[in-house]
Amino acid sequence: GENVEQHPSTLSVQEGDSAVIKCTYSDSASNYFPWYKQELGKRPQLIIDIRSNVGEKKDQRIAVTLNKTAKHFSLHITETQPEDSAVYFCAALASGGSYIPTFGRGTSLIVHP
Amino acid sequence: NAGVTQTPKFQVLKTGQSMTLQCAQDMNHNSMYWYRQDPGMGLRLIYYSASEGTTDKGEVPNGYNVSRLNKREFSLRLESAAPSQTSVYFCASREGGVPYEQYFGPGTRLTVT
């Protein structure tokens, strides 16, 4: 089955800095890669996703890149703000099946004012 | 439109007690999922229902049973609770096909003593 590794487990940055979270996956059939943000005590919510036919996708301060050859994808947050503090989860899945995403273990991002 | 709702929000059980976690969605989604979230472990799939009338095991099904009561409702039952089942439980749903986004409920925090 699919295996998703996520690093780092904790990331501490100063407000205004950039943050990068990296994930690797094992199954070459995976073709959809969502990122979820979970604020403390809240539910996970999708913030951005990328499909395997695209190398990069941006949405304001957030971007995701995908390297299919190396089987890794990354989340980039620029100009971090305290409200970006949360746990971020990456996931990978093959869209042709019953849609069972495999999640990474999460990265706790702390943005210091 | 309430999205995905879960009851109860909190529950304390003694070892050996049973209980059912309830989940309902009002988005007419076909697929529903139960996850558990433990510190440092990410989201692990317990059971899922790809469509009304079907259920399948996920990564960690032992000690749990599920019922897809109708298209809206998907319940998770613990027949004989154990301390290892102390966790936060999330229900999720998705439409089926494209788009692939999962919508999560607010979670149930369960403690087994």
mmCIF file of C-alpha atoms in Angstrom:
data_model
loop_
_atom_site.group_PDB
_atom_site.id
_atom_site.type_symbol
_atom_site.label_atom_id
_atom_site.label_comp_id
_atom_site.label_asym_id
_atom_site.label_seq_id
_atom_site.Cartn_x
_atom_site.Cartn_y
_atom_site.Cartn_z
ATOM 1 C CA GLY A 1 0.000 0.000 0.000
ATOM 2 C CA GLU A 2 0.860 3.671 -0.071
ATOM 3 C CA ASN A 3 3.259 5.126 2.502
ATOM 4 C CA VAL A 4 3.534 8.883 3.068
ATOM 5 C CA GLU A 5 6.402 10.397 5.024
ATOM 6 C CA GLN A 6 6.129 14.008 6.203
ATOM 7 C CA HIS A 7 8.875 16.295 7.535
ATOM 8 C CA PRO A 8 9.499 18.099 9.741
ATOM 9 C CA SER A 9 7.190 17.121 12.582
ATOM 10 C CA THR A 10 7.550 20.596 14.105
ATOM 11 C CA LEU A 11 8.460 23.863 12.406
ATOM 12 C CA SER A 12 8.957 27.141 14.225
ATOM 13 C CA VAL A 13 9.324 30.390 12.262
ATOM 14 C CA GLN A 14 9.160 34.130 12.813
ATOM 15 C CA GLU A 15 6.253 36.082 11.398
ATOM 16 C CA GLY A 16 7.038 37.094 7.827
ATOM 17 C CA ASP A 17 9.386 34.164 7.191
ATOM 18 C CA SER A 18 8.643 31.375 4.717
ATOM 19 C CA ALA A 19 7.793 27.828 5.760
ATOM 20 C CA VAL A 20 8.273 24.639 3.762
ATOM 21 C CA ILE A 21 6.819 21.230 4.603
ATOM 22 C CA LYS A 22 7.894 18.189 2.604
ATOM 23 C CA CYS A 23 6.241 14.846 1.898
ATOM 24 C CA THR A 24 7.319 11.749 0.040
ATOM 25 C CA TYR A 25 5.101 8.941 -1.220
ATOM 26 C CA SER A 26 5.794 5.407 -2.348
ATOM 27 C CA ASP A 27 3.028 4.396 -4.774
ATOM 28 C CA SER A 28 3.640 5.566 -8.342
ATOM 29 C CA ALA A 29 -0.118 5.172 -8.996
ATOM 30 C CA SER A 30 -0.898 8.080 -6.651
ATOM 31 C CA ASN A 31 -2.034 11.067 -8.676
ATOM 32 C CA TYR A 32 -3.789 13.415 -6.274
ATOM 33 C CA PHE A 33 -2.116 15.201 -3.376
ATOM 34 C CA PRO A 34 -4.205 17.312 -0.983
ATOM 35 C CA TRP A 35 -3.005 19.391 1.957
ATOM 36 C CA TYR A 36 -5.164 19.884 5.042
ATOM 37 C CA LYS A 37 -4.823 22.472 7.790
ATOM 38 C CA GLN A 38 -6.019 21.708 11.309
ATOM 39 C CA GLU A 39 -6.174 24.513 13.828
ATOM 40 C CA LEU A 40 -6.043 23.614 17.505
ATOM 41 C CA GLY A 41 -9.217 21.822 18.550
ATOM 42 C CA LYS A 42 -10.757 22.124 15.089
ATOM 43 C CA ARG A 43 -11.426 19.810 12.168
ATOM 44 C CA PRO A 44 -8.999 19.345 9.250
ATOM 45 C CA GLN A 45 -9.843 21.508 6.240
ATOM 46 C CA LEU A 46 -8.495 21.338 2.700
ATOM 47 C CA ILE A 47 -6.303 24.317 1.845
ATOM 48 C CA ILE A 48 -4.775 23.333 -1.487
ATOM 49 C CA ASP A 49 -4.336 20.281 -3.688
ATOM 50 C CA ILE A 50 -2.398 19.260 -6.764
ATOM 51 C CA ARG A 51 -2.835 16.586 -9.402
ATOM 52 C CA SER A 52 -0.027 14.687 -11.027
ATOM 53 C CA ASN A 53 -0.395 16.431 -14.380
ATOM 54 C CA VAL A 54 0.631 19.737 -12.763
ATOM 55 C CA GLY A 55 4.038 20.625 -11.320
ATOM 56 C CA GLU A 56 3.059 23.622 -9.222
ATOM 57 C CA LYS A 57 -0.065 25.339 -7.964
ATOM 58 C CA LYS A 58 -0.423 28.645 -6.118
ATOM 59 C CA ASP A 59 -3.159 30.250 -4.072
ATOM 60 C CA GLN A 60 -2.140 33.611 -2.636
ATOM 61 C CA ARG A 61 0.562 32.915 -0.015
ATOM 62 C CA ILE A 62 0.351 29.140 -0.366
ATOM 63 C CA ALA A 63 1.922 27.021 -3.076
ATOM 64 C CA VAL A 64 2.413 23.313 -3.619
ATOM 65 C CA THR A 65 5.038 21.690 -5.838
ATOM 66 C CA LEU A 66 5.172 18.117 -7.082
ATOM 67 C CA ASN A 67 8.084 16.076 -8.388
ATOM 68 C CA LYS A 68 6.644 12.826 -9.757
ATOM 69 C CA THR A 69 10.027 11.374 -10.643
ATOM 70 C CA ALA A 70 11.313 11.728 -7.102
ATOM 71 C CA LYS A 71 7.869 11.038 -5.603
ATOM 72 C CA HIS A 72 7.830 14.062 -3.384
ATOM 73 C CA PHE A 73 5.653 17.130 -2.950
ATOM 74 C CA SER A 74 5.965 20.210 -0.784
ATOM 75 C CA LEU A 75 3.845 22.951 0.755
ATOM 76 C CA HIS A 76 5.272 26.471 0.710
ATOM 77 C CA ILE A 77 3.832 29.271 2.818
ATOM 78 C CA THR A 78 5.269 32.743 2.271
ATOM 79 C CA GLU A 79 5.010 35.798 4.541
ATOM 80 C CA THR A 80 3.788 33.654 7.426
ATOM 81 C CA GLN A 81 1.305 35.118 9.888
ATOM 82 C CA PRO A 82 0.353 33.981 13.409
ATOM 83 C CA GLU A 83 -2.965 32.657 12.056
ATOM 84 C CA ASP A 84 -0.976 30.187 9.938
ATOM 85 C CA SER A 85 -0.077 28.371 13.173
ATOM 86 C CA ALA A 86 -1.691 24.934 12.902
ATOM 87 C CA VAL A 87 -0.990 21.305 12.103
ATOM 88 C CA TYR A 88 -0.653 20.617 8.379
ATOM 89 C CA PHE A 89 -1.249 17.182 6.859
ATOM 90 C CA CYS A 90 -0.263 16.003 3.423
ATOM 91 C CA ALA A 91 -1.947 13.053 1.749
ATOM 92 C CA ALA A 92 -1.636 10.961 -1.385
ATOM 93 C CA LEU A 93 -4.089 8.796 -3.254
ATOM 94 C CA ALA A 94 -4.854 7.171 -6.578
ATOM 95 C CA SER A 95 -8.050 8.743 -7.872
ATOM 96 C CA GLY A 96 -9.148 5.745 -9.907
ATOM 97 C CA GLY A 97 -10.062 3.567 -6.952
ATOM 98 C CA SER A 98 -12.316 4.037 -3.954
ATOM 99 C CA TYR A 99 -10.481 7.221 -2.967
ATOM 100 C CA ILE A 100 -8.656 6.211 0.178
ATOM 101 C CA PRO A 101 -6.058 8.882 0.979
ATOM 102 C CA THR A 102 -2.983 7.991 2.981
ATOM 103 C CA PHE A 103 -2.073 10.830 5.330
ATOM 104 C CA GLY A 104 1.318 11.940 6.578
ATOM 105 C CA ARG A 105 1.787 12.251 10.324
ATOM 106 C CA GLY A 106 1.455 16.017 10.306
ATOM 107 C CA THR A 107 3.638 19.090 10.842
ATOM 108 C CA SER A 108 2.989 21.465 13.690
ATOM 109 C CA LEU A 109 3.753 24.968 12.379
ATOM 110 C CA ILE A 110 4.291 27.675 14.976
ATOM 111 C CA VAL A 111 4.550 31.269 13.780
ATOM 112 C CA HIS A 112 5.988 33.617 16.384
ATOM 113 C CA PRO A 113 4.797 37.244 16.250
ATOM 114 C CA ASN B 1 -26.405 23.492 5.518
ATOM 115 C CA ALA B 2 -24.661 22.011 8.578
ATOM 116 C CA GLY B 3 -22.103 19.951 6.619
ATOM 117 C CA VAL B 4 -20.838 16.985 8.645
ATOM 118 C CA THR B 5 -22.033 16.702 12.233
ATOM 119 C CA GLN B 6 -20.902 14.317 14.970
ATOM 120 C CA THR B 7 -22.284 13.390 18.366
ATOM 121 C CA PRO B 8 -21.221 13.379 21.096
ATOM 122 C CA LYS B 9 -18.400 15.955 21.245
ATOM 123 C CA PHE B 10 -16.848 14.382 24.345
ATOM 124 C CA GLN B 11 -17.244 11.013 26.011
ATOM 125 C CA VAL B 12 -15.610 9.170 28.894
ATOM 126 C CA LEU B 13 -16.020 5.399 29.061
ATOM 127 C CA LYS B 14 -14.836 2.724 31.441
ATOM 128 C CA THR B 15 -12.978 -0.265 30.029
ATOM 129 C CA GLY B 16 -15.461 -2.802 28.679
ATOM 130 C CA GLN B 17 -18.315 -0.351 28.113
ATOM 131 C CA SER B 18 -19.829 0.067 24.680
ATOM 132 C CA MET B 19 -20.944 3.123 22.781
ATOM 133 C CA THR B 20 -21.867 4.380 19.330
ATOM 134 C CA LEU B 21 -20.499 7.502 17.706
ATOM 135 C CA GLN B 22 -22.945 9.141 15.346
ATOM 136 C CA CYS B 23 -22.148 10.971 12.111
ATOM 137 C CA ALA B 24 -24.475 12.658 9.645
ATOM 138 C CA GLN B 25 -23.957 14.768 6.521
ATOM 139 C CA ASP B 26 -26.430 16.907 4.630
ATOM 140 C CA MET B 27 -24.421 17.368 1.420
ATOM 141 C CA ASN B 28 -25.827 14.296 -0.356
ATOM 142 C CA HIS B 29 -22.352 12.763 -0.420
ATOM 143 C CA ASN B 30 -21.907 9.160 -1.468
ATOM 144 C CA SER B 31 -18.800 8.247 0.533
ATOM 145 C CA MET B 32 -18.240 8.452 4.278
ATOM 146 C CA TYR B 33 -15.234 7.675 6.466
ATOM 147 C CA TRP B 34 -14.214 7.201 10.088
ATOM 148 C CA TYR B 35 -10.715 8.218 11.214
ATOM 149 C CA ARG B 36 -8.929 8.264 14.521
ATOM 150 C CA GLN B 37 -6.310 10.865 15.339
ATOM 151 C CA ASP B 38 -3.610 10.228 17.908
ATOM 152 C CA PRO B 39 -0.688 12.545 18.735
ATOM 153 C CA GLY B 40 2.085 12.193 16.165
ATOM 154 C CA MET B 41 0.169 9.565 14.180
ATOM 155 C CA GLY B 42 -1.806 11.637 11.732
ATOM 156 C CA LEU B 43 -5.230 10.469 10.578
ATOM 157 C CA ARG B 44 -5.712 6.722 10.394
ATOM 158 C CA LEU B 45 -8.679 5.214 8.600
ATOM 159 C CA ILE B 46 -10.846 2.878 10.649
ATOM 160 C CA TYR B 47 -13.679 2.071 8.222
ATOM 161 C CA TYR B 48 -15.212 3.630 5.167
ATOM 162 C CA SER B 49 -18.371 3.403 3.103
ATOM 163 C CA ALA B 50 -17.876 4.105 -0.586
ATOM 164 C CA SER B 51 -21.632 4.242 -1.142
ATOM 165 C CA GLU B 52 -24.868 3.522 0.679
ATOM 166 C CA GLY B 53 -25.077 -0.171 1.505
ATOM 167 C CA THR B 54 -21.338 -0.872 1.463
ATOM 168 C CA THR B 55 -18.671 -0.739 4.166
ATOM 169 C CA ASP B 56 -15.002 -1.715 4.143
ATOM 170 C CA LYS B 57 -12.158 -1.948 6.619
ATOM 171 C CA GLY B 58 -9.448 0.627 6.715
ATOM 172 C CA GLU B 59 -6.026 0.590 8.310
ATOM 173 C CA VAL B 60 -7.075 0.088 11.960
ATOM 174 C CA PRO B 61 -10.497 -1.664 12.129
ATOM 175 C CA ASN B 62 -9.938 -3.965 15.112
ATOM 176 C CA GLY B 63 -12.319 -3.279 17.997
ATOM 177 C CA TYR B 64 -14.779 -1.281 15.866
ATOM 178 C CA ASN B 65 -17.882 -1.878 13.810
ATOM 179 C CA VAL B 66 -19.779 0.461 11.516
ATOM 180 C CA SER B 67 -23.238 0.864 10.054
ATOM 181 C CA ARG B 68 -24.189 2.930 7.017
ATOM 182 C CA LEU B 69 -27.729 3.520 8.145
ATOM 183 C CA ASN B 70 -28.724 5.459 5.030
ATOM 184 C CA LYS B 71 -27.030 7.892 2.669
ATOM 185 C CA ARG B 72 -26.804 10.571 5.360
ATOM 186 C CA GLU B 73 -25.680 8.602 8.405
ATOM 187 C CA PHE B 74 -22.621 6.500 9.220
ATOM 188 C CA SER B 75 -22.140 5.275 12.796
ATOM 189 C CA LEU B 76 -19.096 3.806 14.554
ATOM 190 C CA ARG B 77 -19.552 1.342 17.398
ATOM 191 C CA LEU B 78 -17.115 0.289 20.094
ATOM 192 C CA GLU B 79 -18.408 -2.987 21.519
ATOM 193 C CA SER B 80 -15.981 -3.281 24.437
ATOM 194 C CA ALA B 81 -13.916 -0.140 24.883
ATOM 195 C CA ALA B 82 -10.215 -0.387 25.724
ATOM 196 C CA PRO B 83 -7.774 2.324 26.895
ATOM 197 C CA SER B 84 -5.990 1.992 23.515
ATOM 198 C CA GLN B 85 -9.125 3.425 21.905
ATOM 199 C CA THR B 86 -8.666 6.729 23.671
ATOM 200 C CA SER B 87 -8.437 9.129 20.745
ATOM 201 C CA VAL B 88 -10.141 11.857 18.759
ATOM 202 C CA TYR B 89 -12.506 10.421 16.170
ATOM 203 C CA PHE B 90 -13.342 12.241 12.960
ATOM 204 C CA CYS B 91 -16.043 11.421 10.485
ATOM 205 C CA ALA B 92 -15.641 12.653 6.904
ATOM 206 C CA SER B 93 -17.604 12.571 3.687
ATOM 207 C CA ARG B 94 -17.068 13.271 0.005
ATOM 208 C CA GLU B 95 -19.224 13.448 -3.037
ATOM 209 C CA GLY B 96 -17.637 10.648 -5.047
ATOM 210 C CA GLY B 97 -15.711 11.147 -8.268
ATOM 211 C CA VAL B 98 -14.437 14.678 -8.874
ATOM 212 C CA PRO B 99 -13.911 16.755 -6.725
ATOM 213 C CA TYR B 100 -11.891 14.655 -4.314
ATOM 214 C CA GLU B 101 -12.123 16.910 -1.258
ATOM 215 C CA GLN B 102 -13.119 15.279 2.019
ATOM 216 C CA TYR B 103 -15.237 17.281 4.460
ATOM 217 C CA PHE B 104 -14.597 16.520 8.107
ATOM 218 C CA GLY B 105 -16.888 16.663 11.107
ATOM 219 C CA PRO B 106 -15.900 18.514 14.321
ATOM 220 C CA GLY B 107 -14.620 15.370 16.013
ATOM 221 C CA THR B 108 -15.423 13.331 19.129
ATOM 222 C CA ARG B 109 -12.885 13.219 21.934
ATOM 223 C CA LEU B 110 -13.126 9.806 23.596
ATOM 224 C CA THR B 111 -11.343 8.805 26.792
ATOM 225 C CA VAL B 112 -11.396 5.210 28.009
ATOM 226 C CA THR B 113 -10.306 4.705 31.610
#
